[in-house]
PDB file of C-alpha atoms in Angstrom:
ATOM      1  CA  UNK A1224      24.556  10.589  -2.772  1.00 51.00           C
ATOM      2  CA  UNK A1225      24.298  13.347  -0.458  1.00 50.00           C
ATOM      3  CA  UNK A1226      27.945  14.582  -1.268  1.00 50.00           C
ATOM      4  CA  UNK A1227      30.934  12.491  -2.815  1.00 61.00           C
ATOM      5  CA  UNK A1228      31.304  11.263   0.526  1.00 73.00           C
ATOM      6  CA  UNK A1229      28.016  10.711   2.656  1.00 78.00           C
ATOM      7  CA  UNK A1230      28.010  10.047   5.934  1.00 85.00           C
ATOM      8  CA  UNK A1231      25.882   7.295   7.308  1.00 86.00           C
ATOM      9  CA  UNK A1232      23.166   9.224   8.093  1.00 87.00           C
ATOM     10  CA  UNK A1233      23.166  11.317   4.942  1.00 85.00           C
ATOM     11  CA  UNK A1234      23.221   8.277   3.272  1.00 88.00           C
ATOM     12  CA  UNK A1235      20.454   6.715   5.219  1.00 88.00           C
ATOM     13  CA  UNK A1236      18.166  10.142   4.716  1.00 87.00           C
ATOM     14  CA  UNK A1237      18.759  10.474   1.384  1.00 85.00           C
ATOM     15  CA  UNK A1238      17.572   7.027   1.055  1.00 88.00           C
ATOM     16  CA  UNK A1239      14.205   7.820   2.910  1.00 88.00           C
ATOM     17  CA  UNK A1240      13.870  10.881   1.240  1.00 88.00           C
ATOM     18  CA  UNK A1241      11.133  11.463  -1.608  1.00 90.00           C
ATOM     19  CA  UNK A1242      11.281  13.560  -4.957  1.00 91.00           C
ATOM     20  CA  UNK A1243       8.801  16.032  -3.623  1.00 91.00           C
ATOM     21  CA  UNK A1244       6.842  18.853  -5.825  1.00 91.00           C
ATOM     22  CA  UNK A1245       5.225  21.407  -4.001  1.00 88.00           C
ATOM     23  CA  UNK A1246       4.059  25.301  -3.283  1.00 84.00           C
ATOM     24  CA  UNK A1247       6.597  27.144  -1.200  1.00 83.00           C
ATOM     25  CA  UNK A1248       5.565  29.713   1.294  1.00 80.00           C
ATOM     26  CA  UNK A1249       6.441  32.250  -0.873  1.00 81.00           C
ATOM     27  CA  UNK A1250       3.648  30.980  -3.538  1.00 81.00           C
ATOM     28  CA  UNK A1251       5.852  29.469  -6.167  1.00 83.00           C
ATOM     29  CA  UNK A1252       6.367  25.493  -7.190  1.00 86.00           C
ATOM     30  CA  UNK A1253       8.941  23.762  -7.502  1.00 85.00           C
ATOM     31  CA  UNK A1254      10.991  20.595  -6.106  1.00 87.00           C
ATOM     32  CA  UNK A1255      12.182  20.349  -2.599  1.00 83.00           C
ATOM     33  CA  UNK A1256      15.905  19.788  -2.158  1.00 73.00           C
ATOM     34  CA  UNK A1257      15.950  19.552   1.562  1.00 72.00           C
ATOM     35  CA  UNK A1258      13.762  18.118   4.187  1.00 74.00           C
ATOM     36  CA  UNK A1259      13.157  22.033   5.880  1.00 77.00           C
ATOM     37  CA  UNK A1260      11.624  22.400   2.288  1.00 79.00           C
ATOM     38  CA  UNK A1261       9.451  19.534   2.453  1.00 81.00           C
ATOM     39  CA  UNK A1262       8.492  20.268   5.398  1.00 79.00           C
ATOM     40  CA  UNK A1263       7.333  24.033   4.363  1.00 80.00           C
ATOM     41  CA  UNK A1264       5.243  22.744   1.673  1.00 83.00           C
ATOM     42  CA  UNK A1265       2.982  21.147   4.213  1.00 77.00           C
ATOM     43  CA  UNK A1266       0.043  19.831   2.312  1.00 78.00           C
ATOM     44  CA  UNK A1267       0.146  21.325  -1.067  1.00 79.00           C
ATOM     45  CA  UNK A1268       3.077  18.970  -2.123  1.00 87.00           C
ATOM     46  CA  UNK A1269       3.182  15.615  -4.405  1.00 92.00           C
ATOM     47  CA  UNK A1270       5.667  12.918  -3.683  1.00 93.00           C
ATOM     48  CA  UNK A1271       6.596  12.570  -7.577  1.00 94.00           C
ATOM     49  CA  UNK A1272       8.664   9.156  -7.455  1.00 94.00           C
ATOM     50  CA  UNK A1273       5.842   7.373  -5.475  1.00 95.00           C
ATOM     51  CA  UNK A1274       3.316   8.510  -8.160  1.00 96.00           C
ATOM     52  CA  UNK A1275       5.618   7.787 -11.080  1.00 96.00           C
ATOM     53  CA  UNK A1276       6.062   4.429  -9.600  1.00 96.00           C
ATOM     54  CA  UNK A1277       2.353   3.432  -8.374  1.00 96.00           C
ATOM     55  CA  UNK A1278       0.940   4.633 -12.082  1.00 97.00           C
ATOM     56  CA  UNK A1279       4.104   2.843 -13.597  1.00 97.00           C
ATOM     57  CA  UNK A1280       3.346  -0.286 -12.031  1.00 97.00           C
ATOM     58  CA  UNK A1281      -0.277  -0.410 -12.382  1.00 96.00           C
ATOM     59  CA  UNK A1282      -0.018   0.146 -15.836  1.00 97.00           C
ATOM     60  CA  UNK A1283       2.055  -2.980 -16.285  1.00 96.00           C
ATOM     61  CA  UNK A1284      -0.457  -4.910 -14.080  1.00 96.00           C
ATOM     62  CA  UNK A1285      -3.125  -4.078 -16.881  1.00 95.00           C
ATOM     63  CA  UNK A1286      -0.799  -4.490 -19.868  1.00 95.00           C
ATOM     64  CA  UNK A1287       0.589  -7.748 -18.801  1.00 94.00           C
ATOM     65  CA  UNK A1288      -3.258  -9.414 -17.810  1.00 94.00           C
ATOM     66  CA  UNK A1289      -4.887  -7.477 -20.955  1.00 94.00           C
ATOM     67  CA  UNK A1290      -2.018  -9.220 -23.264  1.00 93.00           C
ATOM     68  CA  UNK A1291      -2.701 -12.442 -21.496  1.00 92.00           C
ATOM     69  CA  UNK A1292      -6.586 -12.148 -22.188  1.00 90.00           C
ATOM     70  CA  UNK A1293      -5.861 -11.264 -25.719  1.00 90.00           C
ATOM     71  CA  UNK A1294      -3.984 -14.156 -26.393  1.00 87.00           C
ATOM     72  CA  UNK A1295      -5.327 -16.682 -24.411  1.00 84.00           C
ATOM     73  CA  UNK A1296      -5.802 -20.075 -25.193  1.00 83.00           C
ATOM     74  CA  UNK A1297      -7.847 -23.011 -24.177  1.00 78.00           C
ATOM     75  CA  UNK A1298      -5.333 -25.380 -24.889  1.00 76.00           C
ATOM     76  CA  UNK A1299      -1.950 -25.852 -23.347  1.00 77.00           C
ATOM     77  CA  UNK A1300      -1.441 -22.444 -21.505  1.00 77.00           C
ATOM     78  CA  UNK A1301       2.036 -20.614 -21.990  1.00 82.00           C
ATOM     79  CA  UNK A1302       4.223 -19.527 -18.376  1.00 87.00           C
ATOM     80  CA  UNK A1303       1.814 -16.449 -18.322  1.00 90.00           C
ATOM     81  CA  UNK A1304      -1.200 -17.210 -18.752  1.00 90.00           C
ATOM     82  CA  UNK A1305      -0.784 -20.135 -16.406  1.00 91.00           C
ATOM     83  CA  UNK A1306       0.370 -17.480 -13.457  1.00 92.00           C
ATOM     84  CA  UNK A1307      -2.666 -14.980 -14.441  1.00 93.00           C
ATOM     85  CA  UNK A1308      -5.168 -17.593 -14.315  1.00 92.00           C
ATOM     86  CA  UNK A1309      -3.531 -19.075 -10.985  1.00 94.00           C
ATOM     87  CA  UNK A1310      -3.740 -15.246  -9.910  1.00 94.00           C
ATOM     88  CA  UNK A1311      -7.572 -15.255 -10.528  1.00 94.00           C
ATOM     89  CA  UNK A1312      -8.446 -18.419  -9.506  1.00 95.00           C
ATOM     90  CA  UNK A1313      -6.630 -17.614  -5.892  1.00 96.00           C
ATOM     91  CA  UNK A1314      -8.725 -14.263  -5.578  1.00 95.00           C
ATOM     92  CA  UNK A1315     -11.618 -16.050  -6.316  1.00 94.00           C
ATOM     93  CA  UNK A1316     -11.287 -18.875  -3.945  1.00 94.00           C
ATOM     94  CA  UNK A1317     -10.641 -16.080  -1.071  1.00 94.00           C
ATOM     95  CA  UNK A1318     -13.374 -13.944  -2.538  1.00 94.00           C
ATOM     96  CA  UNK A1319     -16.144 -16.904  -2.119  1.00 93.00           C
ATOM     97  CA  UNK A1320     -14.836 -18.181   1.203  1.00 93.00           C
ATOM     98  CA  UNK A1321     -14.985 -14.716   2.778  1.00 92.00           C
ATOM     99  CA  UNK A1322     -17.503 -12.825   0.783  1.00 90.00           C
ATOM    100  CA  UNK A1323     -19.565 -15.624  -0.306  1.00 85.00           C
ATOM    101  CA  UNK A1324     -21.841 -15.739  -3.054  1.00 82.00           C
ATOM    102  CA  UNK A1325     -23.555 -12.251  -2.834  1.00 82.00           C
ATOM    103  CA  UNK A1326     -24.171 -10.357  -6.017  1.00 80.00           C
ATOM    104  CA  UNK A1327     -21.171  -7.632  -6.466  1.00 85.00           C
ATOM    105  CA  UNK A1328     -19.395  -7.224  -9.740  1.00 87.00           C
ATOM    106  CA  UNK A1329     -16.506  -5.194  -7.888  1.00 91.00           C
ATOM    107  CA  UNK A1330     -15.235  -7.106  -5.614  1.00 93.00           C
ATOM    108  CA  UNK A1331     -13.357  -9.628  -7.525  1.00 92.00           C
ATOM    109  CA  UNK A1332     -11.566  -7.037  -9.914  1.00 94.00           C
ATOM    110  CA  UNK A1333     -11.070  -4.771  -6.970  1.00 95.00           C
ATOM    111  CA  UNK A1334      -9.223  -7.714  -5.010  1.00 95.00           C
ATOM    112  CA  UNK A1335      -7.349  -8.967  -7.996  1.00 96.00           C
ATOM    113  CA  UNK A1336      -6.211  -5.254  -8.382  1.00 96.00           C
ATOM    114  CA  UNK A1337      -5.103  -4.917  -5.134  1.00 96.00           C
ATOM    115  CA  UNK A1338      -3.221  -8.145  -5.017  1.00 96.00           C
ATOM    116  CA  UNK A1339      -1.236  -7.818  -8.146  1.00 96.00           C
ATOM    117  CA  UNK A1340      -0.575  -4.172  -7.561  1.00 97.00           C
ATOM    118  CA  UNK A1341       0.268  -4.283  -4.281  1.00 97.00           C
ATOM    119  CA  UNK A1342       2.683  -7.126  -5.017  1.00 97.00           C
ATOM    120  CA  UNK A1343       4.096  -5.428  -7.935  1.00 97.00           C
ATOM    121  CA  UNK A1344       4.799  -2.207  -5.671  1.00 97.00           C
ATOM    122  CA  UNK A1345       6.111  -4.512  -3.074  1.00 96.00           C
ATOM    123  CA  UNK A1346       8.630  -6.711  -5.423  1.00 95.00           C
ATOM    124  CA  UNK A1347      10.675  -3.052  -6.173  1.00 95.00           C
ATOM    125  CA  UNK A1348      11.926  -3.674  -2.740  1.00 93.00           C
ATOM    126  CA  UNK A1349      13.988  -6.268  -4.194  1.00 93.00           C
ATOM    127  CA  UNK A1350      15.741  -3.778  -6.492  1.00 92.00           C
ATOM    128  CA  UNK A1351      19.471  -2.668  -5.311  1.00 90.00           C
ATOM    129  CA  UNK A1352      18.846   0.481  -3.149  1.00 89.00           C
ATOM    130  CA  UNK A1353      21.478   2.390  -5.137  1.00 89.00           C
ATOM    131  CA  UNK A1354      20.427   1.274  -8.920  1.00 91.00           C
ATOM    132  CA  UNK A1355      18.172   3.573  -9.540  1.00 92.00           C
ATOM    133  CA  UNK A1356      18.586   6.401  -7.137  1.00 89.00           C
ATOM    134  CA  UNK A1357      22.381   6.456  -8.595  1.00 89.00           C
ATOM    135  CA  UNK A1358      20.829   6.553 -12.242  1.00 91.00           C
ATOM    136  CA  UNK A1359      18.386   8.983 -11.131  1.00 89.00           C
ATOM    137  CA  UNK A1360      21.036  11.054  -9.858  1.00 87.00           C
ATOM    138  CA  UNK A1361      23.411  10.910 -13.002  1.00 89.00           C
ATOM    139  CA  UNK A1362      20.526  12.382 -14.854  1.00 89.00           C
ATOM    140  CA  UNK A1363      19.939  15.662 -12.155  1.00 86.00           C
ATOM    141  CA  UNK A1364      17.447  14.244 -10.149  1.00 87.00           C
ATOM    142  CA  UNK A1365      18.127  14.664  -6.456  1.00 83.00           C
ATOM    143  CA  UNK A1366      15.972  11.774  -4.783  1.00 85.00           C
ATOM    144  CA  UNK A1367      14.409   9.057  -6.425  1.00 91.00           C
ATOM    145  CA  UNK A1368      12.464   6.257  -3.973  1.00 92.00           C
ATOM    146  CA  UNK A1369      11.520   3.135  -6.148  1.00 93.00           C
ATOM    147  CA  UNK A1370       9.470   1.338  -3.441  1.00 95.00           C
ATOM    148  CA  UNK A1371       5.728   2.917  -3.584  1.00 96.00           C
ATOM    149  CA  UNK A1372       4.705   0.822  -0.140  1.00 96.00           C
ATOM    150  CA  UNK A1373       7.405   2.617   1.864  1.00 95.00           C
ATOM    151  CA  UNK A1374       5.478   5.848   1.471  1.00 94.00           C
ATOM    152  CA  UNK A1375       2.495   6.404   3.899  1.00 94.00           C
ATOM    153  CA  UNK A1376       0.584   8.383   1.241  1.00 93.00           C
ATOM    154  CA  UNK A1377       0.501   5.696  -0.938  1.00 95.00           C
ATOM    155  CA  UNK A1378      -0.673   2.909   1.555  1.00 96.00           C
ATOM    156  CA  UNK A1379      -2.765   5.240   3.478  1.00 95.00           C
ATOM    157  CA  UNK A1380      -4.533   6.740   0.209  1.00 95.00           C
ATOM    158  CA  UNK A1381      -5.185   3.005  -0.516  1.00 96.00           C
ATOM    159  CA  UNK A1382      -6.742   2.099   2.729  1.00 96.00           C
ATOM    160  CA  UNK A1383      -9.085   5.316   2.816  1.00 96.00           C
ATOM    161  CA  UNK A1384     -10.346   4.518  -0.717  1.00 96.00           C
ATOM    162  CA  UNK A1385     -11.117   0.966   0.547  1.00 96.00           C
ATOM    163  CA  UNK A1386     -12.795   2.828   3.476  1.00 95.00           C
ATOM    164  CA  UNK A1387     -14.743   5.185   1.531  1.00 96.00           C
ATOM    165  CA  UNK A1388     -16.304   2.111  -0.460  1.00 95.00           C
ATOM    166  CA  UNK A1389     -16.769   0.504   3.030  1.00 94.00           C
ATOM    167  CA  UNK A1390     -18.979   3.381   3.693  1.00 93.00           C
ATOM    168  CA  UNK A1391     -20.814   3.330   0.171  1.00 94.00           C
ATOM    169  CA  UNK A1392     -21.842   0.031   0.504  1.00 93.00           C
ATOM    170  CA  UNK A1393     -22.908   0.398   4.420  1.00 91.00           C
ATOM    171  CA  UNK A1394     -25.070   2.912   3.018  1.00 91.00           C
ATOM    172  CA  UNK A1395     -26.082   1.359  -0.078  1.00 91.00           C
ATOM    173  CA  UNK A1396     -26.932  -2.023   1.771  1.00 89.00           C
ATOM    174  CA  UNK A1397     -28.303  -1.348   5.135  1.00 86.00           C
ATOM    175  CA  UNK A1398     -29.582   2.144   4.514  1.00 87.00           C
ATOM    176  CA  UNK A1399     -28.918   5.474   6.428  1.00 87.00           C
ATOM    177  CA  UNK A1400     -31.304   3.874   9.333  1.00 86.00           C
ATOM    178  CA  UNK A1401     -29.519   0.718   9.466  1.00 86.00           C
ATOM    179  CA  UNK A1402     -26.175   1.977   9.511  1.00 85.00           C
ATOM    180  CA  UNK A1403     -26.791   4.616  12.053  1.00 86.00           C
ATOM    181  CA  UNK A1404     -28.243   1.535  14.499  1.00 86.00           C
ATOM    182  CA  UNK A1405     -25.434  -0.676  13.535  1.00 84.00           C
ATOM    183  CA  UNK A1406     -23.448   2.122  15.505  1.00 85.00           C
ATOM    184  CA  UNK A1407     -25.189   2.676  18.484  1.00 87.00           C
ATOM    185  CA  UNK A1408     -26.943  -0.668  19.440  1.00 84.00           C
ATOM    186  CA  UNK A1409     -23.107  -2.816  19.300  1.00 80.00           C
ATOM    187  CA  UNK A1410     -22.061  -4.067  21.378  1.00 82.00           C
ATOM    188  CA  UNK A1411     -24.353  -3.350  24.356  1.00 82.00           C
ATOM    189  CA  UNK A1412     -28.146  -3.283  22.720  1.00 84.00           C
ATOM    190  CA  UNK A1413     -29.319  -1.205  25.283  1.00 82.00           C
ATOM    191  CA  UNK A1414     -30.483   2.690  25.149  1.00 82.00           C
ATOM    192  CA  UNK A1415     -28.919   4.057  28.028  1.00 84.00           C
ATOM    193  CA  UNK A1416     -25.313   2.651  26.536  1.00 86.00           C
ATOM    194  CA  UNK A1417     -26.109   4.162  23.001  1.00 88.00           C
ATOM    195  CA  UNK A1418     -23.512   6.742  23.539  1.00 88.00           C
ATOM    196  CA  UNK A1419     -20.912   3.898  25.057  1.00 91.00           C
ATOM    197  CA  UNK A1420     -21.623   2.074  21.514  1.00 88.00           C
ATOM    198  CA  UNK A1421     -21.220   5.195  19.501  1.00 91.00           C
ATOM    199  CA  UNK A1422     -17.789   6.063  20.566  1.00 92.00           C
ATOM    200  CA  UNK A1423     -16.413   2.328  20.408  1.00 91.00           C
ATOM    201  CA  UNK A1424     -17.540   2.035  16.974  1.00 88.00           C
ATOM    202  CA  UNK A1425     -16.154   5.662  15.793  1.00 91.00           C
ATOM    203  CA  UNK A1426     -12.787   4.353  17.281  1.00 92.00           C
ATOM    204  CA  UNK A1427     -13.386   1.255  15.302  1.00 89.00           C
ATOM    205  CA  UNK A1428     -14.314   2.923  12.156  1.00 89.00           C
ATOM    206  CA  UNK A1429     -10.900   5.273  12.489  1.00 90.00           C
ATOM    207  CA  UNK A1430      -8.745   2.691  13.183  1.00 93.00           C
ATOM    208  CA  UNK A1431      -9.102   0.183  10.717  1.00 93.00           C
ATOM    209  CA  UNK A1432      -7.743   2.082   7.448  1.00 93.00           C
ATOM    210  CA  UNK A1433      -5.342   3.452   9.755  1.00 95.00           C
ATOM    211  CA  UNK A1434      -4.290  -0.056  10.595  1.00 95.00           C
ATOM    212  CA  UNK A1435      -4.655  -1.173   7.281  1.00 95.00           C
ATOM    213  CA  UNK A1436      -2.606   1.407   5.684  1.00 95.00           C
ATOM    214  CA  UNK A1437       0.354   1.465   8.491  1.00 95.00           C
ATOM    215  CA  UNK A1438       0.378  -2.476   8.672  1.00 95.00           C
ATOM    216  CA  UNK A1439       1.732  -2.115   4.765  1.00 96.00           C
ATOM    217  CA  UNK A1440       3.828   0.717   5.256  1.00 96.00           C
ATOM    218  CA  UNK A1441       5.734  -0.373   8.237  1.00 95.00           C
ATOM    219  CA  UNK A1442       6.791  -4.218   7.032  1.00 95.00           C
ATOM    220  CA  UNK A1443       7.749  -2.855   3.641  1.00 95.00           C
ATOM    221  CA  UNK A1444       9.800   0.296   5.259  1.00 95.00           C
ATOM    222  CA  UNK A1445      11.287  -1.954   8.104  1.00 94.00           C
ATOM    223  CA  UNK A1446      12.607  -4.456   4.697  1.00 93.00           C
ATOM    224  CA  UNK A1447      13.528  -1.554   2.808  1.00 93.00           C
ATOM    225  CA  UNK A1448      15.635  -0.040   5.740  1.00 93.00           C
ATOM    226  CA  UNK A1449      17.211  -3.246   6.513  1.00 94.00           C
ATOM    227  CA  UNK A1450      18.487  -3.000   2.536  1.00 93.00           C
ATOM    228  CA  UNK A1451      19.858   0.196   3.131  1.00 93.00           C
ATOM    229  CA  UNK A1452      21.845  -0.803   6.224  1.00 92.00           C
ATOM    230  CA  UNK A1453      23.120  -3.630   4.601  1.00 93.00           C
ATOM    231  CA  UNK A1454      24.551  -1.295   1.605  1.00 91.00           C
ATOM    232  CA  UNK A1455      26.494   0.505   4.342  1.00 90.00           C
ATOM    233  CA  UNK A1456      28.642  -2.375   4.664  1.00 90.00           C
ATOM    234  CA  UNK A1457      31.749  -3.173   2.385  1.00 89.00           C
ATOM    235  CA  UNK A1458      30.969  -4.678  -0.899  1.00 84.00           C
ATOM    236  CA  UNK A1459      32.333  -8.128   0.039  1.00 87.00           C
ATOM    237  CA  UNK A1460      30.218  -8.619   3.030  1.00 88.00           C
ATOM    238  CA  UNK A1461      26.867  -7.150   1.358  1.00 87.00           C
ATOM    239  CA  UNK A1462      26.065 -10.222  -1.064  1.00 87.00           C
ATOM    240  CA  UNK A1463      26.439 -12.962   1.839  1.00 90.00           C
ATOM    241  CA  UNK A1464      23.965 -10.555   4.250  1.00 90.00           C
ATOM    242  CA  UNK A1465      21.275  -9.192   1.304  1.00 89.00           C
ATOM    243  CA  UNK A1466      20.693 -12.647  -0.380  1.00 90.00           C
ATOM    244  CA  UNK A1467      19.370 -14.147   2.616  1.00 91.00           C
ATOM    245  CA  UNK A1468      17.209 -11.046   3.517  1.00 92.00           C
ATOM    246  CA  UNK A1469      16.299 -10.848   0.117  1.00 91.00           C
ATOM    247  CA  UNK A1470      15.102 -14.496  -0.076  1.00 92.00           C
ATOM    248  CA  UNK A1471      13.265 -13.943   3.185  1.00 92.00           C
ATOM    249  CA  UNK A1472      11.605 -10.690   2.062  1.00 92.00           C
ATOM    250  CA  UNK A1473       9.998 -12.653  -0.771  1.00 94.00           C
ATOM    251  CA  UNK A1474       7.622 -14.032   1.646  1.00 95.00           C
ATOM    252  CA  UNK A1475       6.945 -10.549   3.138  1.00 95.00           C
ATOM    253  CA  UNK A1476       6.400  -9.078   0.012  1.00 96.00           C
ATOM    254  CA  UNK A1477       3.606 -11.522  -0.959  1.00 96.00           C
ATOM    255  CA  UNK A1478       2.642 -12.141   2.625  1.00 96.00           C
ATOM    256  CA  UNK A1479       1.713  -8.152   2.750  1.00 96.00           C
ATOM    257  CA  UNK A1480       0.017  -8.286  -0.635  1.00 97.00           C
ATOM    258  CA  UNK A1481      -2.399 -10.977   0.435  1.00 97.00           C
ATOM    259  CA  UNK A1482      -3.134  -9.466   4.180  1.00 97.00           C
ATOM    260  CA  UNK A1483      -4.026  -6.117   2.036  1.00 97.00           C
ATOM    261  CA  UNK A1484      -6.295  -7.856  -0.297  1.00 97.00           C
ATOM    262  CA  UNK A1485      -7.912 -10.141   2.465  1.00 96.00           C
ATOM    263  CA  UNK A1486      -8.556  -7.127   4.713  1.00 96.00           C
ATOM    264  CA  UNK A1487     -10.279  -5.426   1.861  1.00 96.00           C
ATOM    265  CA  UNK A1488     -12.319  -8.274   1.607  1.00 95.00           C
ATOM    266  CA  UNK A1489     -13.330  -8.776   5.132  1.00 95.00           C
ATOM    267  CA  UNK A1490     -14.088  -4.925   5.745  1.00 94.00           C
ATOM    268  CA  UNK A1491     -16.379  -5.382   2.494  1.00 94.00           C
ATOM    269  CA  UNK A1492     -18.227  -8.549   3.790  1.00 93.00           C
ATOM    270  CA  UNK A1493     -18.961  -6.606   7.055  1.00 90.00           C
ATOM    271  CA  UNK A1494     -20.318  -3.728   4.835  1.00 89.00           C
ATOM    272  CA  UNK A1495     -22.967  -6.138   3.656  1.00 87.00           C
ATOM    273  CA  UNK A1496     -24.030  -7.915   6.220  1.00 82.00           C
ATOM    274  CA  UNK A1497     -27.607  -6.747   6.951  1.00 75.00           C
ATOM    275  CA  UNK A1498     -28.183  -9.319  10.200  1.00 63.00           C
ATOM    276  CA  UNK A1499     -26.493  -8.882  13.726  1.00 53.00           C
ATOM    277  CA  UNK A1500     -23.432  -6.507  13.742  1.00 45.00           C
TER     278      UNK A1500
END
């Protein structure tokens, strides 16, 4: 890929590099063809492959559920309807257990979207690592990563979006005064320790979205890295190694989608609490 006979380092770097489109130092906009060009583009760059797969899988999720909703029957459900109903009931049970019965029209659909969308993005990790990048290269595209959740821009983008929702509900439910008091009166409710409480709360506020996004990224990145390393083995050794790892990785794919969803519910639940911090 990085040449006809790439070295191990070139092979790994190729699979870990996104297709980046951005603004060069000379002011022109173009695709990056090396790690240095990606670095030079800085902030004004977009990971085209991450955006393509994220949007495509989001559209797939909406299409599946819209199709099922239009063809839903009250009789014996088909396999697809049954799977969608199981997903909805699973999300409803978790929202009820964690969030309770507070009136909020957003948290249910948001939780379902996160669970299925993140699951579909994670599921791309089971596609053979050379299949789509090789096809993209034959089409003239130098790099094309297929797992959006191995890109920290995607996972942190989602976690920061959740963080802004948490801030919004904190202000809406508690008011500016109540939110500010919560930042300075916990965990030590004494005026002399307000400054200390504020520092702790700021650290907690910043680390939540960071850990929320990086946890998902780290687990999927590690899984993808192992698939890449297995692909370096001779062809006759790849199946005995990749199949057990793929079966185990299915657990990681499902678990990380669930963890991202449940943490979102927990953070929004905390934002709605008006009693003790």
